[in-house]
């Protein structure tokens, strides 16, 4: 049974929903919630609850942090909103924070849990040098995903995985951008890979956009989040490639990261994409240890 909601955000989400509710059978006045509306709702909550105020400094992360752990999000989602048939999804850009959306038919939870499982006992562990990282950057090591993706990029973890553990042949992998904010998804890093297509003679190469998601020690790798990133990548105006390959990275212990590579998705498949297939996985141990990773 779901526990009694504990998050202060529960009350704020419910108040934002109530402002839009027009009764059974009627659409919401506006399912989109802006950053300004979230900030205003937090301010009203703080006025009523001065002993337990919630910070108004970063409304962009209001829902992102709420749904970071699906079990917690399901426990803390307002029961009255669930009973009226609504959940939410993150929205970015144009001053937006999130959007209230209807539950799918037969959907019992506001945020269905499809978690990529932790690595099994037979997953290979690869030692990876971190001596090339400047000492100055080590002093600022943090636990957040921004630091994790910076470490991954500096140490070329993605490139190493695709060279050592992938069933595919990549001749080149380049980092395009980190912290990519799109309309309905955020991608921690985008890479461009040059892959040799298998079983084709003469040899042919293709460009593959690699969408990378990073997760900290306490956060789950969520399949639906990866799927949303694939679809969002294809919607980018600058992406004319026909293949996107999702990769997830999760810190699992001090200076140890788990990398999961999924089967690439063709542009024509993206609209109906509902699940991903794991193609390769490995654990990378950073030597010497990198502060903040997996702490």
mmCIF file of C-alpha atoms in Angstrom:
data_model
loop_
_atom_site.group_PDB
_atom_site.id
_atom_site.type_symbol
_atom_site.label_atom_id
_atom_site.label_comp_id
_atom_site.label_asym_id
_atom_site.label_seq_id
_atom_site.Cartn_x
_atom_site.Cartn_y
_atom_site.Cartn_z
ATOM 1 C CA UNK A 1 0.000 0.000 0.000
ATOM 2 C CA UNK A 2 1.305 3.498 -0.751
ATOM 3 C CA UNK A 3 2.580 5.286 2.319
ATOM 4 C CA UNK A 4 1.179 8.601 3.449
ATOM 5 C CA UNK A 5 2.630 11.379 1.264
ATOM 6 C CA UNK A 6 5.634 13.038 2.880
ATOM 7 C CA UNK A 7 6.839 15.482 0.226
ATOM 8 C CA UNK A 8 6.017 19.173 0.491
ATOM 9 C CA UNK A 9 5.660 19.118 -3.271
ATOM 10 C CA UNK A 10 2.571 16.922 -2.929
ATOM 11 C CA UNK A 11 0.519 19.846 -1.646
ATOM 12 C CA UNK A 12 1.925 22.221 -4.267
ATOM 13 C CA UNK A 13 1.184 19.857 -7.163
ATOM 14 C CA UNK A 14 -2.342 19.321 -5.894
ATOM 15 C CA UNK A 15 -2.964 23.056 -5.668
ATOM 16 C CA UNK A 16 -1.678 23.603 -9.210
ATOM 17 C CA UNK A 17 -3.954 20.828 -10.462
ATOM 18 C CA UNK A 18 -7.009 22.148 -8.607
ATOM 19 C CA UNK A 19 -6.620 25.505 -10.342
ATOM 20 C CA UNK A 20 -7.005 23.703 -13.677
ATOM 21 C CA UNK A 21 -9.697 21.182 -12.773
ATOM 22 C CA UNK A 22 -13.125 21.786 -14.337
ATOM 23 C CA UNK A 23 -14.918 18.682 -13.193
ATOM 24 C CA UNK A 24 -15.269 15.092 -14.480
ATOM 25 C CA UNK A 25 -15.398 14.765 -18.237
ATOM 26 C CA UNK A 26 -14.025 18.249 -18.855
ATOM 27 C CA UNK A 27 -10.476 19.052 -20.002
ATOM 28 C CA UNK A 28 -8.098 20.978 -17.783
ATOM 29 C CA UNK A 29 -8.055 24.694 -18.433
ATOM 30 C CA UNK A 30 -4.360 24.395 -19.317
ATOM 31 C CA UNK A 31 -2.350 21.217 -18.671
ATOM 32 C CA UNK A 32 0.962 23.063 -19.004
ATOM 33 C CA UNK A 33 2.541 24.499 -15.852
ATOM 34 C CA UNK A 34 5.086 27.294 -16.184
ATOM 35 C CA UNK A 35 8.140 27.990 -14.067
ATOM 36 C CA UNK A 36 6.528 31.208 -12.865
ATOM 37 C CA UNK A 37 3.397 29.347 -11.755
ATOM 38 C CA UNK A 38 5.489 26.811 -9.846
ATOM 39 C CA UNK A 39 7.435 29.580 -8.154
ATOM 40 C CA UNK A 40 4.205 31.364 -7.214
ATOM 41 C CA UNK A 41 2.690 28.142 -5.842
ATOM 42 C CA UNK A 42 5.809 27.506 -3.753
ATOM 43 C CA UNK A 43 5.546 31.018 -2.369
ATOM 44 C CA UNK A 44 1.914 30.450 -1.353
ATOM 45 C CA UNK A 45 2.841 27.136 0.270
ATOM 46 C CA UNK A 46 5.671 28.789 2.210
ATOM 47 C CA UNK A 47 3.279 31.489 3.471
ATOM 48 C CA UNK A 48 0.983 28.795 4.854
ATOM 49 C CA UNK A 49 3.844 26.634 6.152
ATOM 50 C CA UNK A 50 6.560 28.989 7.435
ATOM 51 C CA UNK A 51 8.088 26.229 9.558
ATOM 52 C CA UNK A 52 8.788 24.017 6.503
ATOM 53 C CA UNK A 53 9.471 26.342 3.558
ATOM 54 C CA UNK A 54 10.494 24.992 0.153
ATOM 55 C CA UNK A 55 13.190 26.742 -1.863
ATOM 56 C CA UNK A 56 12.009 28.850 -4.800
ATOM 57 C CA UNK A 57 15.476 29.148 -6.340
ATOM 58 C CA UNK A 58 15.286 26.397 -8.968
ATOM 59 C CA UNK A 59 11.722 25.766 -10.194
ATOM 60 C CA UNK A 60 13.112 24.146 -13.381
ATOM 61 C CA UNK A 61 14.018 21.073 -11.308
ATOM 62 C CA UNK A 62 10.691 20.953 -9.447
ATOM 63 C CA UNK A 63 9.262 17.885 -11.218
ATOM 64 C CA UNK A 64 12.602 16.481 -12.346
ATOM 65 C CA UNK A 65 13.687 16.011 -8.734
ATOM 66 C CA UNK A 66 10.223 14.771 -7.739
ATOM 67 C CA UNK A 67 10.251 11.887 -10.257
ATOM 68 C CA UNK A 68 13.957 11.086 -9.928
ATOM 69 C CA UNK A 69 13.037 7.983 -7.921
ATOM 70 C CA UNK A 70 9.859 6.364 -9.233
ATOM 71 C CA UNK A 71 8.924 4.598 -5.988
ATOM 72 C CA UNK A 72 9.098 7.871 -4.074
ATOM 73 C CA UNK A 73 7.229 9.726 -6.821
ATOM 74 C CA UNK A 74 4.381 7.200 -6.771
ATOM 75 C CA UNK A 75 4.142 7.438 -2.991
ATOM 76 C CA UNK A 76 4.083 11.215 -2.993
ATOM 77 C CA UNK A 77 1.848 11.897 -5.991
ATOM 78 C CA UNK A 78 -1.348 13.575 -4.742
ATOM 79 C CA UNK A 79 -4.017 10.863 -4.324
ATOM 80 C CA UNK A 80 -6.765 13.255 -5.405
ATOM 81 C CA UNK A 81 -4.970 13.947 -8.699
ATOM 82 C CA UNK A 82 -4.482 10.226 -9.307
ATOM 83 C CA UNK A 83 -8.157 9.549 -8.551
ATOM 84 C CA UNK A 84 -9.122 12.132 -11.152
ATOM 85 C CA UNK A 85 -6.995 10.287 -13.715
ATOM 86 C CA UNK A 86 -3.891 12.414 -14.093
ATOM 87 C CA UNK A 87 -0.129 12.106 -13.843
ATOM 88 C CA UNK A 88 2.567 14.485 -15.115
ATOM 89 C CA UNK A 89 5.616 14.661 -17.318
ATOM 90 C CA UNK A 90 8.455 17.141 -17.463
ATOM 91 C CA UNK A 91 8.390 19.969 -20.002
ATOM 92 C CA UNK A 92 11.291 22.285 -20.774
ATOM 93 C CA UNK A 93 11.809 25.391 -22.854
ATOM 94 C CA UNK A 94 9.590 28.455 -23.302
ATOM 95 C CA UNK A 95 9.332 28.939 -19.551
ATOM 96 C CA UNK A 96 7.668 25.560 -18.958
ATOM 97 C CA UNK A 97 8.154 23.241 -15.987
ATOM 98 C CA UNK A 98 5.818 20.269 -16.454
ATOM 99 C CA UNK A 99 2.539 19.114 -17.951
ATOM 100 C CA UNK A 100 -0.413 17.272 -16.420
ATOM 101 C CA UNK A 101 -1.312 14.289 -18.638
ATOM 102 C CA UNK A 102 -4.069 11.690 -18.463
ATOM 103 C CA UNK A 103 -3.294 8.206 -17.215
ATOM 104 C CA UNK A 104 -3.238 5.487 -19.832
ATOM 105 C CA UNK A 105 -6.104 3.008 -19.784
ATOM 106 C CA UNK A 106 -5.525 0.536 -16.950
ATOM 107 C CA UNK A 107 -2.527 2.439 -15.589
ATOM 108 C CA UNK A 108 -2.520 1.933 -11.793
ATOM 109 C CA UNK A 109 0.471 4.123 -10.918
ATOM 110 C CA UNK A 110 1.152 7.723 -11.893
ATOM 111 C CA UNK A 111 4.728 6.784 -12.834
ATOM 112 C CA UNK A 112 5.051 3.174 -14.030
ATOM 113 C CA UNK A 113 8.310 1.665 -12.863
ATOM 114 C CA UNK A 114 10.384 0.134 -15.646
ATOM 115 C CA UNK A 115 13.838 0.127 -14.123
ATOM 116 C CA UNK A 116 16.935 -1.174 -15.885
ATOM 117 C CA UNK A 117 18.215 -3.712 -13.328
ATOM 118 C CA UNK A 118 21.525 -3.452 -11.540
ATOM 119 C CA UNK A 119 24.471 -5.322 -13.079
ATOM 120 C CA UNK A 120 24.518 -9.064 -12.493
ATOM 121 C CA UNK A 121 27.476 -11.035 -11.130
ATOM 122 C CA UNK A 122 28.750 -11.929 -14.602
ATOM 123 C CA UNK A 123 29.091 -8.380 -15.908
ATOM 124 C CA UNK A 124 32.725 -7.700 -16.770
ATOM 125 C CA UNK A 125 34.672 -5.101 -14.769
ATOM 126 C CA UNK A 126 37.210 -2.982 -16.644
ATOM 127 C CA UNK A 127 39.927 -0.894 -14.976
ATOM 128 C CA UNK A 128 40.058 2.597 -16.472
ATOM 129 C CA UNK A 129 42.736 5.197 -15.755
ATOM 130 C CA UNK A 130 41.762 8.542 -14.236
ATOM 131 C CA UNK A 131 45.311 9.889 -13.864
ATOM 132 C CA UNK A 132 44.688 12.186 -16.851
ATOM 133 C CA UNK A 133 42.170 14.239 -14.844
ATOM 134 C CA UNK A 134 43.681 17.485 -13.510
ATOM 135 C CA UNK A 135 44.155 17.595 -9.760
ATOM 136 C CA UNK A 136 42.255 20.888 -9.642
ATOM 137 C CA UNK A 137 39.086 19.268 -10.986
ATOM 138 C CA UNK A 138 39.365 16.429 -8.460
ATOM 139 C CA UNK A 139 39.184 18.928 -5.599
ATOM 140 C CA UNK A 140 35.747 20.002 -6.809
ATOM 141 C CA UNK A 141 34.359 16.481 -7.182
ATOM 142 C CA UNK A 142 30.625 16.332 -6.415
ATOM 143 C CA UNK A 143 27.884 13.730 -6.257
ATOM 144 C CA UNK A 144 25.605 15.247 -8.885
ATOM 145 C CA UNK A 145 24.983 14.044 -12.435
ATOM 146 C CA UNK A 146 26.694 17.068 -13.985
ATOM 147 C CA UNK A 147 29.973 16.057 -12.328
ATOM 148 C CA UNK A 148 29.473 12.401 -13.301
ATOM 149 C CA UNK A 149 28.960 13.251 -16.979
ATOM 150 C CA UNK A 150 31.990 15.567 -16.865
ATOM 151 C CA UNK A 151 34.101 12.700 -15.543
ATOM 152 C CA UNK A 152 32.691 10.348 -18.179
ATOM 153 C CA UNK A 153 33.547 12.819 -20.943
ATOM 154 C CA UNK A 154 37.033 13.610 -19.628
ATOM 155 C CA UNK A 155 37.975 9.941 -19.235
ATOM 156 C CA UNK A 156 36.311 8.891 -22.513
ATOM 157 C CA UNK A 157 34.273 6.181 -20.845
ATOM 158 C CA UNK A 158 31.772 6.023 -23.722
ATOM 159 C CA UNK A 159 34.550 5.744 -26.286
ATOM 160 C CA UNK A 160 36.256 3.016 -24.221
ATOM 161 C CA UNK A 161 33.058 1.029 -23.851
ATOM 162 C CA UNK A 162 32.266 1.119 -27.561
ATOM 163 C CA UNK A 163 35.828 0.077 -28.381
ATOM 164 C CA UNK A 164 36.166 -2.688 -25.784
ATOM 165 C CA UNK A 165 32.734 -4.094 -24.957
ATOM 166 C CA UNK A 166 30.305 -3.248 -27.746
ATOM 167 C CA UNK A 167 29.275 -5.848 -30.335
ATOM 168 C CA UNK A 168 29.378 -3.022 -32.893
ATOM 169 C CA UNK A 169 32.409 -1.592 -34.669
ATOM 170 C CA UNK A 170 32.892 2.121 -34.133
ATOM 171 C CA UNK A 171 35.763 3.915 -35.847
ATOM 172 C CA UNK A 172 35.222 7.285 -34.215
ATOM 173 C CA UNK A 173 33.173 8.768 -31.367
ATOM 174 C CA UNK A 174 33.015 12.496 -30.629
ATOM 175 C CA UNK A 175 31.317 14.421 -27.838
ATOM 176 C CA UNK A 176 28.817 16.893 -29.293
ATOM 177 C CA UNK A 177 27.275 18.551 -26.244
ATOM 178 C CA UNK A 178 26.475 18.051 -22.575
ATOM 179 C CA UNK A 179 23.357 19.074 -20.637
ATOM 180 C CA UNK A 180 21.018 19.241 -23.636
ATOM 181 C CA UNK A 181 17.612 20.669 -22.662
ATOM 182 C CA UNK A 182 14.804 19.836 -25.092
ATOM 183 C CA UNK A 183 11.053 20.375 -25.068
ATOM 184 C CA UNK A 184 10.124 17.070 -23.436
ATOM 185 C CA UNK A 185 13.425 15.623 -22.305
ATOM 186 C CA UNK A 186 16.856 16.451 -20.986
ATOM 187 C CA UNK A 187 19.894 14.559 -22.250
ATOM 188 C CA UNK A 188 23.069 14.549 -20.201
ATOM 189 C CA UNK A 189 25.339 14.181 -23.244
ATOM 190 C CA UNK A 190 25.144 13.672 -27.001
ATOM 191 C CA UNK A 191 27.886 11.938 -28.968
ATOM 192 C CA UNK A 192 28.313 11.260 -32.671
ATOM 193 C CA UNK A 193 29.646 7.834 -33.587
ATOM 194 C CA UNK A 194 30.868 6.498 -36.934
ATOM 195 C CA UNK A 195 29.859 2.839 -37.138
ATOM 196 C CA UNK A 196 30.717 0.199 -39.682
ATOM 197 C CA UNK A 197 27.575 -1.664 -40.683
ATOM 198 C CA UNK A 198 27.983 -5.408 -40.112
ATOM 199 C CA UNK A 199 27.701 -8.074 -42.821
ATOM 200 C CA UNK A 200 27.737 -5.557 -45.672
ATOM 201 C CA UNK A 201 30.336 -5.732 -48.435
ATOM 202 C CA UNK A 202 31.924 -3.519 -49.459
ATOM 203 C CA UNK A 203 32.148 -1.981 -45.983
ATOM 204 C CA UNK A 204 29.720 0.875 -45.330
ATOM 205 C CA UNK A 205 29.796 3.473 -42.574
ATOM 206 C CA UNK A 206 26.930 5.333 -40.929
ATOM 207 C CA UNK A 207 26.609 8.133 -38.423
ATOM 208 C CA UNK A 208 24.904 7.286 -35.132
ATOM 209 C CA UNK A 209 23.796 9.872 -32.591
ATOM 210 C CA UNK A 210 24.453 8.530 -29.082
ATOM 211 C CA UNK A 211 22.137 9.854 -26.356
ATOM 212 C CA UNK A 212 23.699 9.385 -22.931
ATOM 213 C CA UNK A 213 21.864 9.435 -19.596
ATOM 214 C CA UNK A 214 23.809 9.647 -16.304
ATOM 215 C CA UNK A 215 22.459 8.538 -12.932
ATOM 216 C CA UNK A 216 23.856 8.942 -9.452
ATOM 217 C CA UNK A 217 24.154 6.306 -6.770
ATOM 218 C CA UNK A 218 20.591 6.716 -5.454
ATOM 219 C CA UNK A 219 18.758 7.127 -8.770
ATOM 220 C CA UNK A 220 17.299 4.500 -11.077
ATOM 221 C CA UNK A 221 17.939 4.018 -14.782
ATOM 222 C CA UNK A 222 14.423 4.403 -16.181
ATOM 223 C CA UNK A 223 13.536 2.896 -19.532
ATOM 224 C CA UNK A 224 10.775 5.395 -20.293
ATOM 225 C CA UNK A 225 13.194 8.276 -19.723
ATOM 226 C CA UNK A 226 15.656 6.781 -22.206
ATOM 227 C CA UNK A 227 12.869 6.261 -24.739
ATOM 228 C CA UNK A 228 11.777 9.888 -24.352
ATOM 229 C CA UNK A 229 15.352 10.994 -24.999
ATOM 230 C CA UNK A 230 15.545 8.956 -28.208
ATOM 231 C CA UNK A 231 12.333 10.508 -29.507
ATOM 232 C CA UNK A 232 13.432 14.007 -28.491
ATOM 233 C CA UNK A 233 16.777 13.563 -30.249
ATOM 234 C CA UNK A 234 15.062 12.750 -33.528
ATOM 235 C CA UNK A 235 12.984 15.922 -33.180
ATOM 236 C CA UNK A 236 16.084 18.124 -32.988
ATOM 237 C CA UNK A 237 16.403 20.260 -36.111
ATOM 238 C CA UNK A 238 20.161 19.707 -36.274
ATOM 239 C CA UNK A 239 19.849 15.901 -36.221
ATOM 240 C CA UNK A 240 19.497 14.502 -39.728
ATOM 241 C CA UNK A 241 20.952 11.111 -38.879
ATOM 242 C CA UNK A 242 18.523 8.181 -39.034
ATOM 243 C CA UNK A 243 19.876 6.273 -36.033
ATOM 244 C CA UNK A 244 19.993 7.076 -32.325
ATOM 245 C CA UNK A 245 21.605 4.754 -29.786
ATOM 246 C CA UNK A 246 20.778 5.229 -26.079
ATOM 247 C CA UNK A 247 23.433 4.596 -23.446
ATOM 248 C CA UNK A 248 22.947 4.794 -19.680
ATOM 249 C CA UNK A 249 25.656 5.322 -17.076
ATOM 250 C CA UNK A 250 25.069 4.843 -13.361
ATOM 251 C CA UNK A 251 27.425 5.273 -10.438
ATOM 252 C CA UNK A 252 27.128 2.062 -8.393
ATOM 253 C CA UNK A 253 29.960 2.354 -5.842
ATOM 254 C CA UNK A 254 32.880 4.669 -5.071
ATOM 255 C CA UNK A 255 34.665 5.284 -8.394
ATOM 256 C CA UNK A 256 32.729 2.490 -10.127
ATOM 257 C CA UNK A 257 30.248 3.170 -12.937
ATOM 258 C CA UNK A 258 27.901 0.823 -14.779
ATOM 259 C CA UNK A 259 27.495 1.380 -18.532
ATOM 260 C CA UNK A 260 24.568 -0.075 -20.496
ATOM 261 C CA UNK A 261 24.437 0.168 -24.290
ATOM 262 C CA UNK A 262 21.068 -0.411 -25.969
ATOM 263 C CA UNK A 263 20.201 -1.460 -29.504
ATOM 264 C CA UNK A 264 20.139 1.560 -31.830
ATOM 265 C CA UNK A 265 16.751 2.905 -32.855
ATOM 266 C CA UNK A 266 15.897 3.790 -36.449
ATOM 267 C CA UNK A 267 14.031 7.026 -37.114
ATOM 268 C CA UNK A 268 11.078 5.121 -38.577
ATOM 269 C CA UNK A 269 10.787 3.054 -35.369
ATOM 270 C CA UNK A 270 10.887 5.979 -32.950
ATOM 271 C CA UNK A 271 7.224 6.971 -32.977
ATOM 272 C CA UNK A 272 6.063 3.532 -31.754
ATOM 273 C CA UNK A 273 9.072 2.797 -29.548
ATOM 274 C CA UNK A 274 7.970 1.303 -26.217
ATOM 275 C CA UNK A 275 10.932 -0.786 -25.033
ATOM 276 C CA UNK A 276 14.690 -1.069 -25.400
ATOM 277 C CA UNK A 277 17.028 -4.039 -25.862
ATOM 278 C CA UNK A 278 20.359 -4.243 -24.032
ATOM 279 C CA UNK A 279 23.285 -4.950 -26.349
ATOM 280 C CA UNK A 280 26.230 -4.679 -23.975
ATOM 281 C CA UNK A 281 27.076 -3.774 -20.405
ATOM 282 C CA UNK A 282 30.185 -3.348 -18.302
ATOM 283 C CA UNK A 283 31.425 -1.895 -15.031
ATOM 284 C CA UNK A 284 34.308 0.577 -15.118
ATOM 285 C CA UNK A 285 36.537 1.100 -12.100
ATOM 286 C CA UNK A 286 38.238 4.483 -12.129
ATOM 287 C CA UNK A 287 41.854 4.254 -10.968
ATOM 288 C CA UNK A 288 42.972 6.254 -9.022
ATOM 289 C CA UNK A 289 39.597 6.994 -7.364
ATOM 290 C CA UNK A 290 37.665 10.077 -8.486
ATOM 291 C CA UNK A 291 36.067 12.090 -5.648
ATOM 292 C CA UNK A 292 32.283 12.341 -5.740
ATOM 293 C CA UNK A 293 31.636 9.455 -8.124
ATOM 294 C CA UNK A 294 29.494 6.829 -6.418
ATOM 295 C CA UNK A 295 29.590 8.505 -3.005
#
